[in-house]
Short mmCIF file of C-alpha atoms and ligand atoms in Angstrom, two decimals:
data_model
loop_
_atom_site.label_atom_id
_atom_site.label_comp_id
_atom_site.label_asym_id
_atom_site.label_seq_id
_atom_site.Cartn_x
_atom_site.Cartn_y
_atom_site.Cartn_z
CA MET K 217 5.86 13.19 -17.95
CA LEU K 218 7.06 14.09 -14.44
CA ALA K 219 4.45 16.87 -14.19
CA ASN K 220 1.93 14.17 -15.05
CA LEU K 221 3.28 11.90 -12.28
CA LYS K 222 3.16 14.79 -9.76
CA GLU K 223 -0.44 15.50 -10.75
CA LYS K 224 -1.37 11.82 -10.32
CA VAL K 225 0.31 11.69 -6.89
CA TRP K 226 -1.42 14.91 -5.83
CA LYS K 227 -4.84 13.55 -6.87
CA ALA K 228 -4.23 10.19 -5.19
CA ASN K 229 -3.23 11.94 -1.94
CA LEU K 230 -6.49 13.90 -1.95
CA GLU K 231 -8.39 10.60 -2.01
CA LEU K 232 -7.06 9.72 1.48
CA PRO K 233 -9.11 12.24 3.51
CA LYS K 234 -12.02 11.95 1.04
CA ARG K 235 -12.25 8.21 1.68
CA ASN K 236 -11.76 8.56 5.46
CA LEU K 237 -8.44 6.74 5.38
CA VAL K 238 -6.57 9.49 7.28
CA SER K 239 -6.99 12.30 9.81
CA LEU K 240 -5.21 15.70 9.78
CA SER K 241 -2.06 15.55 7.65
CA PHE K 242 -1.32 11.87 8.39
CA GLY K 243 -0.70 9.43 5.56
CA ASN K 244 1.07 9.75 2.25
CA VAL K 245 0.96 8.49 -1.32
CA SER K 246 3.87 8.32 -3.74
CA GLY K 247 4.40 7.39 -7.38
CA PHE K 248 7.44 6.00 -9.17
CA ASP K 249 8.83 6.72 -12.64
CA PRO K 250 10.81 3.56 -13.43
CA GLY K 251 12.54 5.12 -16.47
CA ARG K 252 13.97 8.08 -14.60
CA ARG K 253 14.15 6.17 -11.28
CA LEU K 254 12.41 9.05 -9.48
CA VAL K 255 9.79 9.07 -6.73
CA ALA K 256 7.08 11.75 -6.47
CA ILE K 257 5.75 12.06 -2.92
CA LYS K 258 3.61 14.24 -0.67
CA PRO K 259 5.49 16.95 1.25
CA SER K 260 5.78 16.58 5.02
CA GLY K 261 3.03 17.99 7.27
CA VAL K 262 1.04 19.92 4.64
CA PRO K 263 -2.75 19.76 5.28
CA TYR K 264 -4.59 18.03 2.43
CA GLU K 265 -6.86 21.01 1.73
CA LYS K 266 -3.79 23.17 1.06
CA LEU K 267 -1.91 20.63 -1.04
CA LYS K 268 -1.20 21.67 -4.66
CA PRO K 269 0.30 19.62 -7.51
CA GLN K 270 3.44 21.79 -7.46
CA ASP K 271 3.98 20.92 -3.75
CA ILE K 272 4.65 17.27 -4.63
CA VAL K 273 8.37 16.59 -4.12
CA LEU K 274 10.55 14.60 -6.52
CA VAL K 275 13.36 12.55 -4.97
CA ASP K 276 15.84 10.04 -6.37
CA LEU K 277 16.36 6.54 -4.96
CA GLU K 278 19.08 7.91 -2.66
CA GLY K 279 16.49 10.23 -1.09
CA ARG K 280 17.97 13.41 -2.61
CA ILE K 281 15.47 16.13 -3.57
CA VAL K 282 15.46 16.56 -7.35
CA GLU K 283 12.59 19.02 -7.57
CA GLY K 284 10.38 20.83 -5.04
CA ARG K 285 10.69 23.56 -2.43
CA LEU K 286 9.20 21.57 0.47
CA MET K 287 10.61 18.70 2.54
CA PRO K 288 9.30 15.30 1.40
CA SER K 289 7.21 13.14 3.75
CA THR K 290 9.20 11.73 6.68
CA ASP K 291 8.17 8.26 5.44
CA THR K 292 9.98 8.80 2.10
CA PRO K 293 12.86 6.37 2.93
CA THR K 294 10.26 3.61 3.57
CA HIS K 295 8.70 4.25 0.15
CA ILE K 296 12.15 4.24 -1.48
CA GLU K 297 13.06 0.88 0.06
CA ILE K 298 9.81 -0.62 -1.23
CA TYR K 299 10.44 0.69 -4.78
CA ARG K 300 13.98 -0.68 -4.63
CA ALA K 301 12.81 -4.12 -3.49
CA PHE K 302 9.57 -4.68 -5.44
CA GLN K 303 9.69 -4.83 -9.24
CA GLY K 304 6.65 -3.45 -11.06
CA VAL K 305 5.39 -1.27 -8.21
CA GLY K 306 4.47 2.24 -9.45
CA GLY K 307 2.58 3.62 -6.45
CA ILE K 308 2.60 3.27 -2.65
CA CYS K 309 0.06 4.40 -0.07
CA HIS K 310 0.51 4.68 3.69
CA ALA K 311 -2.36 5.50 6.02
CA HIS K 312 -3.26 4.73 9.63
CA SER K 313 -6.73 3.58 8.62
CA GLU K 314 -8.53 2.32 11.69
CA PHE K 315 -9.20 -1.39 11.21
CA ALA K 316 -6.00 -2.26 9.34
CA THR K 317 -4.09 -0.41 12.09
CA ILE K 318 -5.92 -2.42 14.77
CA PHE K 319 -4.53 -5.62 13.21
CA ALA K 320 -1.06 -4.01 12.96
CA GLN K 321 -1.22 -3.04 16.64
CA ALA K 322 -2.33 -6.55 17.62
CA ARG K 323 0.63 -7.86 15.52
CA LYS K 324 -1.79 -10.17 13.73
CA PRO K 325 -1.98 -10.84 9.99
CA ILE K 326 -5.40 -10.29 8.41
CA PRO K 327 -6.66 -13.81 7.63
CA CYS K 328 -8.46 -14.45 4.35
CA LEU K 329 -11.98 -15.21 5.56
CA GLY K 330 -13.97 -14.46 2.42
CA THR K 331 -13.90 -13.75 -1.30
CA THR K 332 -13.76 -9.93 -0.88
CA HIS K 333 -10.31 -10.51 0.57
CA ALA K 334 -9.42 -13.23 -1.98
CA ASP K 335 -10.29 -10.97 -4.93
CA GLN K 336 -7.59 -8.54 -3.86
CA PHE K 337 -5.05 -10.50 -1.78
CA ASN K 338 -3.85 -14.00 -2.61
CA GLY K 339 -3.55 -15.04 1.04
CA PRO K 340 -3.39 -13.43 4.50
CA VAL K 341 -2.05 -9.87 4.67
CA PRO K 342 1.26 -10.33 6.51
CA VAL K 343 2.54 -8.41 9.49
CA THR K 344 6.23 -7.49 9.86
CA ARG K 345 8.34 -8.24 12.88
CA GLN K 346 8.89 -5.51 15.46
CA LEU K 347 11.86 -3.22 14.76
CA THR K 348 14.76 -3.60 17.20
CA PRO K 349 15.92 -0.67 19.41
CA THR K 350 19.03 -0.30 17.20
CA GLU K 351 16.89 -0.19 14.03
CA VAL K 352 14.66 2.51 15.55
CA ARG K 353 17.56 4.62 16.85
CA GLY K 354 19.26 4.36 13.47
CA ASP K 355 17.67 5.06 10.12
CA TYR K 356 14.15 4.31 11.40
CA GLU K 357 12.11 4.95 8.24
CA ARG K 358 14.60 3.18 5.95
CA ASN K 359 14.70 0.19 8.33
CA THR K 360 10.89 0.07 8.25
CA GLY K 361 11.14 -0.36 4.46
CA LYS K 362 13.82 -3.01 4.90
CA ILE K 363 11.73 -5.17 7.26
CA ILE K 364 8.80 -4.87 4.82
CA ALA K 365 11.03 -6.11 1.97
CA LYS K 366 12.34 -8.92 4.17
CA ARG K 367 8.80 -9.99 5.09
CA PHE K 368 8.15 -10.53 1.37
CA SER K 369 11.23 -12.66 0.72
CA ARG K 370 8.91 -15.60 -0.01
CA ILE K 371 5.76 -13.69 -1.02
CA GLU K 372 5.09 -12.17 -4.46
CA PRO K 373 4.37 -8.49 -3.60
CA LEU K 374 2.05 -8.03 -6.59
CA HIS K 375 -0.12 -10.96 -5.44
CA ILE K 376 -0.44 -9.60 -1.88
CA PRO K 377 -0.06 -5.83 -2.38
CA ALA K 378 -0.22 -4.85 1.32
CA VAL K 379 1.63 -5.24 4.60
CA LEU K 380 1.00 -4.35 8.22
CA VAL K 381 3.99 -2.84 9.99
CA ALA K 382 3.86 -4.21 13.56
CA GLY K 383 2.61 -1.63 16.05
CA HIS K 384 2.30 0.98 13.29
CA GLY K 385 -0.05 0.56 10.31
CA PRO K 386 -0.51 -0.57 6.73
CA PHE K 387 1.39 0.14 3.52
CA THR K 388 -0.26 -0.80 0.21
CA TRP K 389 1.03 -0.64 -3.35
CA GLY K 390 0.03 -1.10 -6.98
CA LYS K 391 0.96 -0.33 -10.58
CA ASP K 392 0.29 3.39 -9.98
CA PRO K 393 -0.65 5.76 -7.10
CA ASP K 394 -4.37 5.36 -7.80
CA GLU K 395 -4.22 1.60 -7.52
CA ALA K 396 -2.24 1.86 -4.25
CA VAL K 397 -5.01 4.01 -2.74
CA GLY K 398 -7.72 1.66 -4.05
CA THR K 399 -5.91 -1.23 -2.38
CA ALA K 400 -5.72 0.75 0.90
CA LEU K 401 -9.48 1.20 0.73
CA ILE K 402 -10.16 -2.51 0.13
CA LEU K 403 -7.63 -3.43 2.82
CA GLU K 404 -9.52 -1.30 5.32
CA GLN K 405 -12.79 -2.93 4.30
CA VAL K 406 -11.46 -6.51 4.61
CA ALA K 407 -9.81 -5.68 7.96
CA ARG K 408 -13.13 -4.39 9.28
CA MET K 409 -15.02 -7.44 7.98
CA ALA K 410 -12.38 -9.84 9.37
CA MET K 411 -12.72 -8.24 12.79
CA GLY K 412 -16.52 -8.55 12.66
CA THR K 413 -16.26 -12.17 11.53
CA LEU K 414 -13.81 -13.02 14.32
CA PHE K 415 -16.11 -11.25 16.77
CA LEU K 416 -18.98 -13.56 15.77
CA ASN K 417 -16.76 -16.62 15.65
CA ARG K 418 -13.35 -16.41 17.29
CA ARG K 419 -12.35 -19.75 15.74
CA GLN K 420 -13.51 -18.99 12.19
CA GLU K 421 -11.30 -20.88 9.75
CA ALA K 422 -9.75 -19.25 6.71
CA LEU K 423 -11.50 -19.50 3.33
CA PRO K 424 -10.52 -22.85 1.74
CA THR K 425 -7.53 -22.47 -0.57
CA TYR K 426 -9.42 -23.73 -3.65
CA ILE K 427 -11.95 -20.86 -3.34
CA LEU K 428 -9.23 -18.32 -2.51
CA ARG K 429 -7.18 -19.26 -5.61
CA ARG K 430 -10.20 -19.32 -7.91
CA HIS K 431 -11.26 -15.83 -6.84
CA HIS K 432 -7.81 -14.37 -7.03
CA GLU K 433 -7.01 -15.91 -10.38
CA ARG K 434 -10.23 -14.93 -12.13
CA LYS K 435 -9.25 -11.31 -11.46
CA HIS K 436 -5.45 -11.41 -11.54
CA GLY K 437 -4.28 -14.73 -13.02
CA PRO K 438 -3.08 -15.35 -16.60
CA GLY K 439 -6.61 -16.40 -17.66
CA ALA K 440 -8.37 -13.57 -15.78
CA TYR K 441 -11.94 -13.14 -16.95
CA TYR K 442 -13.39 -10.65 -14.43
CA GLY K 443 -14.71 -7.40 -15.91
CA GLN K 444 -15.25 -6.47 -19.57
CA LYS K 445 -13.13 -8.03 -22.29
CA LYS K 446 -10.40 -5.70 -23.53
CA GLU K 447 -10.86 -4.66 -27.16
CA LYS K 448 -8.25 -5.98 -29.53
CA GLU K 449 -5.68 -3.35 -30.45
CA ASN K 450 -6.71 -3.24 -34.11
CA ASP K 451 -10.45 -3.19 -33.52
ZN1 ZN A 1489 2.75 5.93 9.75
#
């Protein structure tokens, strides 16, 4: 079971350079086993081409290494805070992908300007507040996770599975590591399209709410009908 999770996390990490979401050894993907309350995460500073499934580090929700001979990613406490705060999240991805990071650096949320965005995110992708000097001098990575959780105090994290950390970059999440990476990819695409749209029309209004909701709900709502119908269990 945990070997399976480590394998999944390893594979999802390899998608980051493949999909041009990261350079060098930047970025990290983790997965969460809710039964055992353990996080599997990329080790710190290992180049992607050298990364092996057995290098993936297992930590508990206190950040203690449970299995692995390498140090976990320096962003591990941020991932842990997100797993602690958001129910149902089984994978997290962090990358400094270019266009999403541009919005994070501008401290601007990504507005929902079209249905590509609405299919994935049920509203603008929020940006956190800036960390205070005390928060940065203290437990910086854990505090990053805490301001993310705080930003979602009135947002359902599974309906908007991404955040921009002010002056830093995006974190995305999903039911598993694969989904978190897929969301990072779509986030990058919608950030790029939003920037292009705002370039053509600086005053472009957001997509009307009735179109946004319709698009989001046909994929994610209780009556979702996008894609192929699932076969009945007994069929
Ligand atoms: Zn980062």
